[in-house]
Short mmCIF file of C-alpha atoms and ligand atoms in Angstrom, two decimals:
data_model
loop_
_atom_site.label_atom_id
_atom_site.label_comp_id
_atom_site.label_asym_id
_atom_site.label_seq_id
_atom_site.Cartn_x
_atom_site.Cartn_y
_atom_site.Cartn_z
CA UNK A 1 20.23 -81.78 -115.25
CA UNK A 2 16.52 -80.95 -115.35
CA UNK A 3 14.93 -78.85 -112.61
CA UNK A 4 17.00 -77.77 -109.68
CA UNK A 5 15.57 -76.64 -106.36
CA UNK A 6 17.86 -74.61 -104.15
CA UNK A 7 18.04 -75.34 -100.43
CA UNK A 8 18.12 -71.65 -99.49
CA UNK A 9 14.90 -70.24 -98.02
CA UNK A 10 13.26 -67.54 -100.09
CA UNK A 11 12.60 -64.40 -98.07
CA UNK A 12 10.06 -62.12 -99.80
CA UNK A 13 11.41 -59.04 -97.96
CA UNK A 14 14.04 -57.01 -99.79
CA UNK A 15 17.35 -56.68 -97.97
CA UNK A 16 18.12 -53.23 -96.51
CA UNK A 17 21.67 -53.14 -97.84
CA UNK A 18 23.19 -52.74 -101.27
CA UNK A 19 26.79 -53.75 -101.83
CA UNK A 20 28.60 -52.31 -104.80
CA UNK A 21 31.91 -53.93 -105.63
CA UNK A 22 34.03 -55.28 -108.44
CA UNK A 23 33.00 -58.35 -110.41
CA UNK A 24 36.28 -60.02 -109.41
CA UNK A 25 34.94 -63.30 -108.02
CA UNK A 26 37.98 -63.85 -105.80
CA UNK A 27 36.43 -61.32 -103.40
CA UNK A 28 32.76 -62.34 -103.55
CA UNK A 29 32.58 -64.63 -100.49
CA UNK A 30 34.67 -62.22 -98.43
CA UNK A 31 32.38 -59.28 -99.26
CA UNK A 32 29.32 -61.33 -98.29
CA UNK A 33 31.04 -62.15 -95.00
CA UNK A 34 31.78 -58.44 -94.43
CA UNK A 35 28.11 -57.59 -94.95
CA UNK A 36 27.06 -60.28 -92.47
CA UNK A 37 29.53 -58.81 -89.98
CA UNK A 38 27.94 -55.39 -90.55
CA UNK A 39 24.58 -56.87 -89.59
CA UNK A 40 23.38 -57.25 -93.18
CA UNK A 41 23.38 -60.98 -93.94
CA UNK A 42 21.20 -60.39 -97.01
CA UNK A 43 22.12 -57.92 -99.68
CA UNK A 44 21.27 -56.48 -103.02
CA UNK A 45 24.36 -56.47 -105.19
CA UNK A 46 25.83 -54.43 -107.98
CA UNK A 47 28.97 -55.98 -109.31
CA UNK A 48 30.68 -54.51 -112.31
CA UNK A 49 34.36 -54.35 -113.20
CA UNK A 50 35.77 -51.50 -111.10
CA UNK A 51 32.86 -51.50 -108.65
CA UNK A 52 32.42 -48.09 -106.97
CA UNK A 53 34.68 -46.51 -109.64
CA UNK A 54 31.67 -46.55 -111.90
CA UNK A 55 29.82 -43.99 -109.78
CA UNK A 56 32.67 -41.55 -110.30
CA UNK A 57 32.77 -39.50 -113.48
CA UNK A 58 36.58 -39.56 -113.89
CA UNK A 59 37.15 -43.27 -113.40
CA UNK A 60 34.07 -44.29 -115.35
CA UNK A 61 32.98 -43.14 -118.78
CA UNK A 62 30.28 -40.60 -119.50
CA UNK A 63 27.77 -43.31 -120.41
CA UNK A 64 29.04 -45.70 -117.75
CA UNK A 65 28.53 -43.30 -114.86
CA UNK A 66 24.96 -42.63 -115.99
CA UNK A 67 24.09 -46.31 -116.16
CA UNK A 68 25.70 -47.14 -112.82
CA UNK A 69 24.03 -44.19 -111.04
CA UNK A 70 20.66 -45.02 -112.56
CA UNK A 71 20.95 -48.68 -111.51
CA UNK A 72 22.04 -47.79 -107.96
CA UNK A 73 19.26 -45.20 -107.61
CA UNK A 74 16.71 -47.70 -108.84
CA UNK A 75 17.71 -50.28 -106.23
CA UNK A 76 17.93 -47.72 -103.42
CA UNK A 77 14.44 -46.33 -104.14
CA UNK A 78 12.56 -49.43 -105.29
CA UNK A 79 13.96 -51.69 -102.57
CA UNK A 80 14.11 -49.05 -99.81
CA UNK A 81 17.84 -49.54 -99.30
CA UNK A 82 19.13 -47.95 -96.08
CA UNK A 83 22.81 -48.73 -96.33
CA UNK A 84 25.21 -48.86 -99.28
CA UNK A 85 28.54 -50.60 -98.86
CA UNK A 86 31.19 -49.62 -101.39
CA UNK A 87 34.21 -51.86 -101.75
CA UNK A 88 37.35 -51.27 -103.81
CA UNK A 89 40.12 -53.85 -103.90
CA UNK A 90 43.85 -54.13 -104.20
CA UNK A 91 45.19 -55.07 -107.63
CA UNK A 92 41.92 -54.26 -109.40
CA UNK A 93 42.21 -55.17 -113.07
CA UNK A 94 39.78 -52.41 -114.05
CA UNK A 95 42.07 -49.74 -112.62
CA UNK A 96 45.19 -51.43 -113.97
CA UNK A 97 43.85 -51.44 -117.49
CA UNK A 98 42.49 -47.90 -117.23
CA UNK A 99 45.51 -46.32 -115.53
CA UNK A 100 48.24 -48.49 -116.96
CA UNK A 101 51.21 -46.32 -115.99
CA UNK A 102 50.20 -45.47 -112.46
CA UNK A 103 52.20 -46.85 -109.51
CA UNK A 104 50.37 -49.17 -107.06
CA UNK A 105 50.43 -46.38 -104.43
CA UNK A 106 49.01 -43.76 -106.78
CA UNK A 107 46.43 -46.30 -107.92
CA UNK A 108 45.32 -46.97 -104.36
CA UNK A 109 45.05 -43.22 -103.67
CA UNK A 110 42.90 -42.92 -106.76
CA UNK A 111 40.69 -45.83 -105.68
CA UNK A 112 40.23 -44.27 -102.22
CA UNK A 113 39.36 -40.91 -103.79
CA UNK A 114 36.83 -42.68 -106.04
CA UNK A 115 35.33 -44.42 -103.00
CA UNK A 116 34.86 -41.06 -101.26
CA UNK A 117 33.37 -39.59 -104.41
CA UNK A 118 30.97 -42.54 -104.77
CA UNK A 119 29.94 -42.23 -101.11
CA UNK A 120 29.34 -38.47 -101.54
CA UNK A 121 27.16 -39.19 -104.53
CA UNK A 122 25.14 -41.83 -102.61
CA UNK A 123 24.44 -39.66 -99.57
CA UNK A 124 24.02 -36.49 -101.64
CA UNK A 125 21.51 -38.07 -104.00
CA UNK A 126 19.73 -40.22 -101.42
CA UNK A 127 19.46 -38.36 -98.12
CA UNK A 128 19.20 -40.71 -95.15
CA UNK A 129 21.05 -43.53 -96.89
CA UNK A 130 24.29 -44.46 -95.13
CA UNK A 131 27.32 -45.08 -97.36
CA UNK A 132 30.26 -47.07 -96.02
CA UNK A 133 33.56 -47.46 -97.81
CA UNK A 134 36.06 -50.28 -97.54
CA UNK A 135 39.33 -51.09 -99.22
CA UNK A 136 39.96 -54.83 -99.53
CA UNK A 137 43.47 -56.24 -99.54
CA UNK A 138 44.89 -59.70 -99.42
CA UNK A 139 47.01 -60.62 -96.40
CA UNK A 140 48.97 -63.78 -95.86
CA UNK A 141 48.14 -65.60 -92.66
CA UNK A 142 49.17 -68.95 -91.21
CA UNK A 143 45.87 -70.33 -92.54
CA UNK A 144 46.63 -69.03 -96.03
CA UNK A 145 45.72 -65.85 -97.90
CA UNK A 146 42.75 -63.91 -96.50
CA UNK A 147 40.91 -60.74 -97.49
CA UNK A 148 40.90 -57.85 -95.00
CA UNK A 149 38.70 -54.79 -95.25
CA UNK A 150 39.94 -51.42 -94.07
CA UNK A 151 37.15 -48.89 -93.47
CA UNK A 152 37.69 -45.62 -95.29
CA UNK A 153 36.01 -42.33 -94.39
ZN1 LIG B 1 38.50 -55.31 -109.63
#
């Protein structure tokens, strides 16, 4: 293939929302759909294994938390982001490899605590920026497996 021209229109305006979630591509389309539902059809993205975990000092590493916070702050300031959507997901491989011996329930509690911690960091560091947290799980419906997002305060 030589040159490829995408069909999507290019909008020179930066989106007002940043979504931070796990690299796990099984959730990508669903997260984009969530953002559209939240009134943010266009988004800046930060996807790294573990997603919002990386903004938390305990579930990240010392260097990792610095890099993730610096990257998020850059996008928020340079692109005038108004809303940050933080998504953790069920069965996250990052958490499973980091906390190998934790039960699924304890793991989910940890992920929710990390979401809250990430949201506190966002609104504490960037006053006026709204942080929203969601926990994504897979449910089985008549149409097949679907991703649902539970808001988390
Ligand atoms: Zn994951």
